[in-house]
Amino acid sequence: MGPPLGRSPRPAAAPPPADGHRTDHPGRCRRPRTRPARGEIGEPAAAAVLRALACCLTVSLCDAEGRPVIDAEPLHPGARWAEPVRADRTARWSRYASVRAEGGEVVAESPLGGHRITVHDGRLLAALPAAAAAGPVSALSWPPAVTAWLAASGLLAVADDDGSFPEDARETAAWSPQDLASWWCSRPGLHDRPVGATPASAAADAEGGPTPVESGSVGVLPLPRADITRLRDEDRTLTAVLEDRRSVREHGGEPLTAAAVGEFLDRCFGLRQAPDRAGRRAFPSAGAIEDLTVYLVVGRCTGVPPGVHRYDPGRHALVAVPPGPPGRDGGALLRGAARTAGVAAAPDLLVVLTSRVSRLAAKYAGLAYSLTLRNAGVLYQSMYLVGASMGLATCALGFTDSRLTAGALGLELPGEVPVGEFMIGSPGTGGAPAR
């Protein structure tokens, strides 16, 4: 990679707070850039000072002519100075490393490291394929200083003396790269990106609330409402419902009725009627933004036609969704749900939860997808409890085919994405009667 590199630290802004929480800017905080000085750090005392300040210094590795090859930018206050990597160690490119374009530059980072690397020299990227397989550090084409910072950043996995890689330990290897990155990004402390509530723009506030539904009455099916007054007096206790709740994947011979579906949807997703909660949904939502939309895929139900419907809480009605292309319609989605559940017969009804993640992202930086999954989890529990109270067969699914779901529901990915599926039907033999 050309002449040997010098290490040239560059002063930067103060480190982030101890909890890493940033809410005062739309993007990550980049430390000020200055023209790097050339040369090596020669005196032990100076090196010790620089190591102590590693959490607030951006280090540039430069070639002999002073041109930066990479920058190493600390991600959190615990970031440490890169130590030399022994040439006899085995190393490989980490499976948790990510490389992407950001702000017109190529950057790389890993949840397992303490620094973000900005790449200025394309020869480093060209050498990545050779580093994919484990091999001796001495065989890497990068200079030792680059190797040290790649290892400190978690981008280069370095084996221990016994030849094992720490990232292959059971507790770490159990994480997929996608899951670990999602967890890492959605909580402060281990990176410098904003996480949490930010000042919401007027546009974001305007987007809050249920998805608007087309005007008119064509394709709109009003549903019976739940008798909340009667249920307050006669419904089963919360303890009884919690104790009796269970997943039931197979449905009985008699289909549900429109009255039962209307009660279920009203209790789980409808607007509240109490004066102090008028206009609010039945379930909590992060920031009261209500990013979730409810679709009902009907296989068999007395009084509700088969097909895909979107639930309109304002009118407590189902709005028909035009059929998807052949093979990606409501019937295909129901059959796919049966395969996911491991049963032979398609469910009577399938609730699909979709999210407009952008609504959450406009207010909650860094954890929008994490929040929408929590919102979906809240609704899973609500559907289980209401279903148990009504004597229905209910079962949450882990997933359905995203391409199939998008076609059947008419979604524009990734503007609106499926995040949860839930089967509903009448109970089988021996179950409580369906209402």
GROMACS .gro file of N, CA and C in nm, residues 280-425:
model
  438
  280ARG      N    1  -5.867   0.872   2.086
  280ARG     CA    2  -5.742   0.799   2.104
  280ARG      C    3  -5.765   0.651   2.076
  281ARG      N    4  -5.661   0.584   2.033
  281ARG     CA    5  -5.672   0.442   2.005
  281ARG      C    6  -5.673   0.361   2.134
  282ALA      N    7  -5.711   0.234   2.122
  282ALA     CA    8  -5.721   0.147   2.239
  282ALA      C    9  -5.586   0.104   2.292
  283PHE      N   10  -5.480   0.126   2.214
  283PHE     CA   11  -5.348   0.075   2.253
  283PHE      C   12  -5.249   0.191   2.264
  284PRO      N   13  -5.147   0.177   2.350
  284PRO     CA   14  -5.042   0.280   2.357
  284PRO      C   15  -4.951   0.272   2.236
  285SER      N   16  -4.889   0.384   2.203
  285SER     CA   17  -4.797   0.391   2.090
  285SER      C   18  -4.688   0.490   2.123
  286ALA      N   19  -4.565   0.461   2.085
  286ALA     CA   20  -4.451   0.547   2.116
  286ALA      C   21  -4.477   0.689   2.067
  287GLY      N   22  -4.475   0.785   2.158
  287GLY     CA   23  -4.497   0.923   2.120
  287GLY      C   24  -4.637   0.953   2.072
  288ALA      N   25  -4.731   0.859   2.090
  288ALA     CA   26  -4.868   0.873   2.038
  288ALA      C   27  -4.867   0.902   1.889
  289ILE      N   28  -4.767   0.850   1.818
  289ILE     CA   29  -4.754   0.877   1.675
  289ILE      C   30  -4.840   0.781   1.593
  290GLU      N   31  -4.863   0.663   1.644
  290GLU     CA   32  -4.949   0.564   1.577
  290GLU      C   33  -4.900   0.535   1.435
  291ASP      N   34  -4.786   0.473   1.428
  291ASP     CA   35  -4.727   0.439   1.298
  291ASP      C   36  -4.788   0.314   1.237
  292LEU      N   37  -4.863   0.237   1.316
  292LEU     CA   38  -4.913   0.108   1.270
  292LEU      C   39  -5.048   0.120   1.201
  293THR      N   40  -5.065   0.043   1.094
  293THR     CA   41  -5.192   0.029   1.024
  293THR      C   42  -5.233  -0.117   1.030
  294VAL      N   43  -5.363  -0.142   1.044
  294VAL     CA   44  -5.415  -0.278   1.062
  294VAL      C   45  -5.488  -0.321   0.934
  295TYR      N   46  -5.446  -0.436   0.881
  295TYR     CA   47  -5.513  -0.498   0.767
  295TYR      C   48  -5.573  -0.629   0.813
  296LEU      N   49  -5.687  -0.666   0.754
  296LEU     CA   50  -5.752  -0.793   0.785
  296LEU      C   51  -5.764  -0.873   0.656
  297VAL      N   52  -5.700  -0.989   0.653
  297VAL     CA   53  -5.710  -1.080   0.539
  297VAL      C   54  -5.812  -1.187   0.576
  298VAL      N   55  -5.922  -1.192   0.502
  298VAL     CA   56  -6.035  -1.278   0.538
  298VAL      C   57  -6.036  -1.400   0.447
  299GLY      N   58  -6.037  -1.517   0.511
  299GLY     CA   59  -6.057  -1.641   0.438
  299GLY      C   60  -6.202  -1.684   0.444
  300ARG      N   61  -6.256  -1.692   0.563
  300ARG     CA   62  -6.399  -1.723   0.581
  300ARG      C   63  -6.449  -1.650   0.705
  301CYS      N   64  -6.559  -1.582   0.688
  301CYS     CA   65  -6.622  -1.508   0.797
  301CYS      C   66  -6.762  -1.471   0.752
  302THR      N   67  -6.862  -1.510   0.829
  302THR     CA   68  -7.000  -1.479   0.795
  302THR      C   69  -7.023  -1.328   0.805
  303GLY      N   70  -7.061  -1.269   0.693
  303GLY     CA   71  -7.089  -1.126   0.691
  303GLY      C   72  -6.975  -1.039   0.646
  304VAL      N   73  -6.857  -1.097   0.624
  304VAL     CA   74  -6.741  -1.021   0.574
  304VAL      C   75  -6.688  -1.094   0.451
  305PRO      N   76  -6.681  -1.029   0.335
  305PRO     CA   77  -6.637  -1.098   0.213
  305PRO      C   78  -6.490  -1.134   0.219
  306PRO      N   79  -6.451  -1.246   0.156
  306PRO     CA   80  -6.309  -1.283   0.152
  306PRO      C   81  -6.227  -1.174   0.081
  307GLY      N   82  -6.101  -1.169   0.115
  307GLY     CA   83  -6.012  -1.072   0.053
  307GLY      C   84  -5.937  -0.992   0.157
  308VAL      N   85  -5.874  -0.884   0.112
  308VAL     CA   86  -5.792  -0.799   0.198
  308VAL      C   87  -5.868  -0.670   0.228
  309HIS      N   88  -5.870  -0.631   0.353
  309HIS     CA   89  -5.938  -0.510   0.398
  309HIS      C   90  -5.845  -0.431   0.489
  310ARG      N   91  -5.855  -0.300   0.481
  310ARG     CA   92  -5.783  -0.215   0.577
  310ARG      C   93  -5.883  -0.165   0.680
  311TYR      N   94  -5.842  -0.170   0.807
  311TYR     CA   95  -5.932  -0.126   0.914
  311TYR      C   96  -5.925   0.025   0.930
  312ASP      N   97  -6.041   0.090   0.927
  312ASP     CA   98  -6.053   0.234   0.947
  312ASP      C   99  -6.110   0.257   1.087
  313PRO      N  100  -6.027   0.295   1.186
  313PRO     CA  101  -6.079   0.311   1.322
  313PRO      C  102  -6.175   0.427   1.336
  314GLY      N  103  -6.160   0.531   1.252
  314GLY     CA  104  -6.249   0.645   1.263
  314GLY      C  105  -6.393   0.609   1.234
  315ARG      N  106  -6.414   0.525   1.135
  315ARG     CA  107  -6.550   0.481   1.099
  315ARG      C  108  -6.581   0.343   1.154
  316HIS      N  109  -6.485   0.280   1.219
  316HIS     CA  110  -6.498   0.141   1.264
  316HIS      C  111  -6.554   0.058   1.149
  317ALA      N  112  -6.476   0.054   1.042
  317ALA     CA  113  -6.520  -0.013   0.920
  317ALA      C  114  -6.402  -0.076   0.851
  318LEU      N  115  -6.432  -0.172   0.763
  318LEU     CA  116  -6.330  -0.234   0.680
  318LEU      C  117  -6.338  -0.173   0.540
  319VAL      N  118  -6.223  -0.135   0.486
  319VAL     CA  119  -6.215  -0.076   0.352
  319VAL      C  120  -6.145  -0.177   0.262
  320ALA      N  121  -6.214  -0.219   0.155
  320ALA     CA  122  -6.160  -0.321   0.065
  320ALA      C  123  -6.034  -0.271  -0.004
  321VAL      N  124  -5.932  -0.359  -0.010
  321VAL     CA  125  -5.808  -0.332  -0.082
  321VAL      C  126  -5.814  -0.407  -0.214
  322PRO      N  127  -5.783  -0.343  -0.327
  322PRO     CA  128  -5.789  -0.413  -0.456
  322PRO      C  129  -5.703  -0.540  -0.453
  323PRO      N  130  -5.748  -0.646  -0.521
  323PRO     CA  131  -5.670  -0.772  -0.521
  323PRO      C  132  -5.530  -0.752  -0.576
  324GLY      N  133  -5.435  -0.825  -0.519
  324GLY     CA  134  -5.299  -0.820  -0.568
  324GLY      C  135  -5.283  -0.905  -0.691
  325PRO      N  136  -5.164  -0.908  -0.750
  325PRO     CA  137  -5.140  -0.989  -0.870
  325PRO      C  138  -5.154  -1.137  -0.839
  326PRO      N  139  -5.178  -1.220  -0.940
  326PRO     CA  140  -5.191  -1.365  -0.917
  326PRO      C  141  -5.071  -1.420  -0.840
  327GLY      N  142  -5.100  -1.500  -0.739
  327GLY     CA  143  -4.994  -1.557  -0.656
  327GLY      C  144  -4.950  -1.468  -0.543
  328ARG      N  145  -4.998  -1.343  -0.543
  328ARG     CA  146  -4.965  -1.251  -0.434
  328ARG      C  147  -5.093  -1.180  -0.388
  329ASP      N  148  -5.198  -1.259  -0.372
  329ASP     CA  149  -5.326  -1.205  -0.327
  329ASP      C  150  -5.354  -1.252  -0.185
  330GLY      N  151  -5.476  -1.223  -0.136
  330GLY     CA  152  -5.509  -1.261   0.000
  330GLY      C  153  -5.504  -1.410   0.024
  331GLY      N  154  -5.552  -1.489  -0.071
  331GLY     CA  155  -5.548  -1.634  -0.054
  331GLY      C  156  -5.408  -1.687  -0.041
  332ALA      N  157  -5.316  -1.636  -0.121
  332ALA     CA  158  -5.176  -1.679  -0.112
  332ALA      C  159  -5.116  -1.639   0.023
  333LEU      N  160  -5.157  -1.522   0.074
  333LEU     CA  161  -5.106  -1.479   0.204
  333LEU      C  162  -5.156  -1.569   0.316
  334LEU      N  163  -5.282  -1.612   0.307
  334LEU     CA  164  -5.336  -1.703   0.409
  334LEU      C  165  -5.266  -1.839   0.403
  335ARG      N  166  -5.241  -1.888   0.283
  335ARG     CA  167  -5.170  -2.016   0.272
  335ARG      C  168  -5.027  -2.004   0.324
  336GLY      N  169  -4.965  -1.891   0.299
  336GLY     CA  170  -4.830  -1.870   0.351
  336GLY      C  171  -4.829  -1.863   0.503
  337ALA      N  172  -4.934  -1.805   0.562
  337ALA     CA  173  -4.945  -1.801   0.708
  337ALA      C  174  -4.957  -1.941   0.765
  338ALA      N  175  -5.033  -2.028   0.696
  338ALA     CA  176  -5.047  -2.167   0.742
  338ALA      C  177  -4.912  -2.237   0.740
  339ARG      N  178  -4.833  -2.214   0.636
  339ARG     CA  179  -4.700  -2.276   0.631
  339ARG      C  180  -4.612  -2.226   0.745
  340THR      N  181  -4.620  -2.097   0.772
  340THR     CA  182  -4.540  -2.041   0.881
  340THR      C  183  -4.581  -2.102   1.015
  341ALA      N  184  -4.712  -2.123   1.034
  341ALA     CA  185  -4.762  -2.179   1.159
  341ALA      C  186  -4.745  -2.330   1.167
  342GLY      N  187  -4.713  -2.394   1.054
  342GLY     CA  188  -4.696  -2.538   1.054
  342GLY      C  189  -4.826  -2.616   1.059
  343VAL      N  190  -4.932  -2.561   0.999
  343VAL     CA  191  -5.062  -2.629   0.996
  343VAL      C  192  -5.104  -2.647   0.851
  344ALA      N  193  -5.199  -2.738   0.830
  344ALA     CA  194  -5.240  -2.770   0.693
  344ALA      C  195  -5.341  -2.671   0.638
  345ALA      N  196  -5.437  -2.631   0.721
  345ALA     CA  197  -5.546  -2.545   0.673
  345ALA      C  198  -5.511  -2.398   0.691
  346ALA      N  199  -5.551  -2.317   0.595
  346ALA     CA  200  -5.531  -2.173   0.605
  346ALA      C  201  -5.616  -2.117   0.717
  347PRO      N  202  -5.571  -2.012   0.784
  347PRO     CA  203  -5.651  -1.954   0.894
  347PRO      C  204  -5.777  -1.887   0.841
  348ASP      N  205  -5.875  -1.874   0.929
  348ASP     CA  206  -5.998  -1.804   0.892
  348ASP      C  207  -5.968  -1.657   0.862
  349LEU      N  208  -5.894  -1.595   0.953
  349LEU     CA  209  -5.861  -1.452   0.942
  349LEU      C  210  -5.714  -1.432   0.978
  350LEU      N  211  -5.654  -1.334   0.911
  350LEU     CA  212  -5.515  -1.299   0.941
  350LEU      C  213  -5.507  -1.148   0.957
  351VAL      N  214  -5.466  -1.103   1.075
  351VAL     CA  215  -5.439  -0.961   1.097
  351VAL      C  216  -5.294  -0.934   1.058
  352VAL      N  217  -5.272  -0.834   0.975
  352VAL     CA  218  -5.137  -0.794   0.936
  352VAL      C  219  -5.114  -0.651   0.984
  353LEU      N  220  -5.009  -0.631   1.061
  353LEU     CA  221  -4.971  -0.498   1.109
  353LEU      C  222  -4.861  -0.442   1.019
  354THR      N  223  -4.880  -0.323   0.970
  354THR     CA  224  -4.777  -0.258   0.889
  354THR      C  225  -4.736  -0.128   0.959
  355SER      N  226  -4.617  -0.080   0.926
  355SER     CA  227  -4.566   0.041   0.990
  355SER      C  228  -4.510   0.136   0.887
  356ARG      N  229  -4.536   0.263   0.908
  356ARG     CA  230  -4.467   0.371   0.837
  356ARG      C  231  -4.358   0.421   0.932
  357VAL      N  232  -4.243   0.358   0.922
  357VAL     CA  233  -4.133   0.383   1.015
  357VAL      C  234  -4.089   0.529   1.010
  358SER      N  235  -4.106   0.593   0.895
  358SER     CA  236  -4.063   0.732   0.882
  358SER      C  237  -4.132   0.823   0.983
  359ARG      N  238  -4.254   0.789   1.022
  359ARG     CA  239  -4.324   0.871   1.121
  359ARG      C  240  -4.250   0.871   1.254
  360LEU      N  241  -4.204   0.753   1.295
  360LEU     CA  242  -4.129   0.745   1.420
  360LEU      C  243  -3.990   0.806   1.406
  361ALA      N  244  -3.927   0.784   1.289
  361ALA     CA  245  -3.791   0.834   1.269
  361ALA      C  246  -3.786   0.986   1.273
  362ALA      N  247  -3.897   1.053   1.235
  362ALA     CA  248  -3.897   1.198   1.237
  362ALA      C  249  -3.886   1.254   1.378
  363LYS      N  250  -3.923   1.175   1.477
  363LYS     CA  251  -3.917   1.223   1.615
  363LYS      C  252  -3.815   1.149   1.699
  364TYR      N  253  -3.799   1.018   1.675
  364TYR     CA  254  -3.710   0.937   1.758
  364TYR      C  255  -3.592   0.890   1.675
  365ALA      N  256  -3.481   0.960   1.688
  365ALA     CA  257  -3.363   0.928   1.608
  365ALA      C  258  -3.301   0.797   1.656
  366GLY      N  259  -3.264   0.712   1.560
  366GLY     CA  260  -3.185   0.594   1.591
  366GLY      C  261  -3.259   0.472   1.637
  367LEU      N  262  -3.386   0.485   1.677
  367LEU     CA  263  -3.455   0.368   1.731
  367LEU      C  264  -3.596   0.353   1.675
  368ALA      N  265  -3.621   0.408   1.556
  368ALA     CA  266  -3.755   0.402   1.499
  368ALA      C  267  -3.801   0.259   1.478
  369TYR      N  268  -3.716   0.175   1.416
  369TYR     CA  269  -3.758   0.037   1.392
  369TYR      C  270  -3.773  -0.039   1.523
  370SER      N  271  -3.685  -0.013   1.617
  370SER     CA  272  -3.698  -0.077   1.747
  370SER      C  273  -3.831  -0.041   1.812
  371LEU      N  274  -3.872   0.085   1.801
  371LEU     CA  275  -4.000   0.127   1.860
  371LEU      C  276  -4.119   0.065   1.790
  372THR      N  277  -4.113   0.055   1.658
  372THR     CA  278  -4.228  -0.002   1.589
  372THR      C  279  -4.246  -0.149   1.623
  373LEU      N  280  -4.138  -0.221   1.648
  373LEU     CA  281  -4.151  -0.360   1.691
  373LEU      C  282  -4.211  -0.368   1.831
  374ARG      N  283  -4.178  -0.273   1.917
  374ARG     CA  284  -4.239  -0.272   2.050
  374ARG      C  285  -4.388  -0.240   2.040
  375ASN      N  286  -4.421  -0.145   1.953
  375ASN     CA  287  -4.563  -0.115   1.931
  375ASN      C  288  -4.638  -0.240   1.884
  376ALA      N  289  -4.576  -0.313   1.790
  376ALA     CA  290  -4.640  -0.436   1.741
  376ALA      C  291  -4.653  -0.538   1.853
  377GLY      N  292  -4.553  -0.548   1.940
  377GLY     CA  293  -4.561  -0.641   2.052
  377GLY      C  294  -4.674  -0.608   2.148
  378VAL      N  295  -4.697  -0.479   2.170
  378VAL     CA  296  -4.810  -0.438   2.253
  378VAL      C  297  -4.941  -0.488   2.193
  379LEU      N  298  -4.954  -0.475   2.061
  379LEU     CA  299  -5.077  -0.520   1.996
  379LEU      C  300  -5.089  -0.672   1.997
  380TYR      N  301  -4.978  -0.743   1.987
  380TYR     CA  302  -4.984  -0.889   2.000
  380TYR      C  303  -5.049  -0.927   2.133
  381GLN      N  304  -5.003  -0.865   2.241
  381GLN     CA  305  -5.060  -0.898   2.372
  381GLN      C  306  -5.207  -0.859   2.380
  382SER      N  307  -5.242  -0.742   2.326
  382SER     CA  308  -5.383  -0.702   2.328
  382SER      C  309  -5.469  -0.803   2.253
  383MET      N  310  -5.423  -0.847   2.135
  383MET     CA  311  -5.501  -0.943   2.057
  383MET      C  312  -5.513  -1.076   2.129
  384TYR      N  313  -5.406  -1.119   2.196
  384TYR     CA  314  -5.413  -1.244   2.272
  384TYR      C  315  -5.515  -1.233   2.385
  385LEU      N  316  -5.512  -1.122   2.459
  385LEU     CA  317  -5.600  -1.109   2.575
  385LEU      C  318  -5.745  -1.093   2.532
  386VAL      N  319  -5.771  -1.009   2.431
  386VAL     CA  320  -5.908  -0.994   2.384
  386VAL      C  321  -5.958  -1.125   2.325
  387GLY      N  322  -5.873  -1.194   2.249
  387GLY     CA  323  -5.913  -1.322   2.193
  387GLY      C  324  -5.947  -1.424   2.300
  388ALA      N  325  -5.866  -1.428   2.407
  388ALA     CA  326  -5.894  -1.522   2.517
  388ALA      C  327  -6.024  -1.484   2.586
  389SER      N  328  -6.048  -1.354   2.602
  389SER     CA  329  -6.171  -1.311   2.666
  389SER      C  330  -6.294  -1.349   2.583
  390MET      N  331  -6.280  -1.345   2.450
  390MET     CA  332  -6.393  -1.376   2.362
  390MET      C  333  -6.404  -1.523   2.328
  391GLY      N  334  -6.307  -1.604   2.372
  391GLY     CA  335  -6.311  -1.746   2.340
  391GLY      C  336  -6.271  -1.776   2.197
  392LEU      N  337  -6.180  -1.698   2.139
  392LEU     CA  338  -6.136  -1.719   2.001
  392LEU      C  339  -6.006  -1.800   1.998
  393ALA      N  340  -5.980  -1.859   1.883
  393ALA     CA  341  -5.850  -1.925   1.861
  393ALA      C  342  -5.756  -1.820   1.803
  394THR      N  343  -5.648  -1.791   1.872
  394THR     CA  344  -5.554  -1.687   1.830
  394THR      C  345  -5.412  -1.740   1.833
  395CYS      N  346  -5.329  -1.689   1.742
  395CYS     CA  347  -5.189  -1.731   1.738
  395CYS      C  348  -5.107  -1.626   1.665
  396ALA      N  349  -5.002  -1.576   1.729
  396ALA     CA  350  -4.910  -1.481   1.666
  396ALA      C  351  -4.813  -1.556   1.577
  397LEU      N  352  -4.776  -1.495   1.467
  397LEU     CA  353  -4.676  -1.551   1.376
  397LEU      C  354  -4.547  -1.470   1.385
  398GLY      N  355  -4.438  -1.536   1.357
  398GLY     CA  356  -4.309  -1.466   1.359
  398GLY      C  357  -4.284  -1.385   1.234
  399PHE      N  358  -4.344  -1.427   1.122
  399PHE     CA  359  -4.319  -1.358   0.995
  399PHE      C  360  -4.412  -1.413   0.889
  400THR      N  361  -4.420  -1.340   0.778
  400THR     CA  362  -4.471  -1.391   0.652
  400THR      C  363  -4.377  -1.341   0.544
  401ASP      N  364  -4.394  -1.389   0.423
  401ASP     CA  365  -4.311  -1.348   0.310
  401ASP      C  366  -4.336  -1.199   0.281
  402SER      N  367  -4.233  -1.115   0.292
  402SER     CA  368  -4.251  -0.970   0.276
  402SER      C  369  -4.295  -0.934   0.134
  403ARG      N  370  -4.240  -1.001   0.034
  403ARG     CA  371  -4.278  -0.971  -0.104
  403ARG      C  372  -4.423  -1.010  -0.128
  404LEU      N  373  -4.463  -1.127  -0.076
  404LEU     CA  374  -4.601  -1.172  -0.089
  404LEU      C  375  -4.695  -1.077  -0.017
  405THR      N  376  -4.659  -1.035   0.105
  405THR     CA  377  -4.743  -0.945   0.182
  405THR      C  378  -4.758  -0.811   0.113
  406ALA      N  379  -4.648  -0.756   0.061
  406ALA     CA  380  -4.654  -0.627  -0.007
  406ALA      C  381  -4.745  -0.633  -0.129
  407GLY      N  382  -4.739  -0.744  -0.204
  407GLY     CA  383  -4.826  -0.758  -0.321
  407GLY      C  384  -4.972  -0.769  -0.283
  408ALA      N  385  -5.002  -0.846  -0.178
  408ALA     CA  386  -5.140  -0.867  -0.138
  408ALA      C  387  -5.203  -0.742  -0.078
  409LEU      N  388  -5.123  -0.662  -0.005
  409LEU     CA  389  -5.177  -0.545   0.062
  409LEU      C  390  -5.158  -0.417  -0.019
  410GLY      N  391  -5.083  -0.426  -0.130
  410GLY     CA  392  -5.058  -0.306  -0.210
  410GLY      C  393  -4.963  -0.209  -0.143
  411LEU      N  394  -4.862  -0.259  -0.072
  411LEU     CA  395  -4.768  -0.172  -0.001
  411LEU      C  396  -4.659  -0.122  -0.093
  412GLU      N  397  -4.610  -0.002  -0.064
  412GLU     CA  398  -4.494   0.054  -0.133
  412GLU      C  399  -4.375   0.042  -0.038
  413LEU      N  400  -4.294  -0.064  -0.057
  413LEU     CA  401  -4.177  -0.084   0.029
  413LEU      C  402  -4.066   0.012  -0.012
  414PRO      N  403  -3.989   0.066   0.084
  414PRO     CA  404  -3.999   0.048   0.230
  414PRO      C  405  -4.079   0.158   0.299
  415GLY      N  406  -4.162   0.231   0.223
  415GLY     CA  407  -4.242   0.336   0.286
  415GLY      C  408  -4.338   0.283   0.390
  416GLU      N  409  -4.398   0.168   0.361
  416GLU     CA  410  -4.488   0.099   0.455
  416GLU      C  411  -4.449  -0.048   0.453
  417VAL      N  412  -4.411  -0.102   0.568
  417VAL     CA  413  -4.357  -0.237   0.573
  417VAL      C  414  -4.436  -0.323   0.671
  418PRO      N  415  -4.451  -0.454   0.642
  418PRO     CA  416  -4.516  -0.544   0.738
  418PRO      C  417  -4.425  -0.571   0.856
  419VAL      N  418  -4.484  -0.567   0.978
  419VAL     CA  419  -4.404  -0.590   1.099
  419VAL      C  420  -4.468  -0.693   1.192
  420GLY      N  421  -4.587  -0.745   1.159
  420GLY     CA  422  -4.648  -0.843   1.248
  420GLY      C  423  -4.767  -0.909   1.183
  421GLU      N  424  -4.790  -1.035   1.217
  421GLU     CA  425  -4.903  -1.113   1.165
  421GLU      C  426  -4.966  -1.194   1.278
  422PHE      N  427  -5.097  -1.208   1.275
  422PHE     CA  428  -5.169  -1.272   1.385
  422PHE      C  429  -5.291  -1.344   1.330
  423MET      N  430  -5.303  -1.475   1.357
  423MET     CA  431  -5.415  -1.555   1.307
  423MET      C  432  -5.530  -1.554   1.408
  424ILE      N  433  -5.653  -1.550   1.354
  424ILE     CA  434  -5.774  -1.552   1.436
  424ILE      C  435  -5.874  -1.647   1.373
  425GLY      N  436  -5.947  -1.720   1.457
  425GLY     CA  437  -6.051  -1.807   1.407
  425GLY      C  438  -6.139  -1.857   1.519
   0.00000   0.00000   0.00000
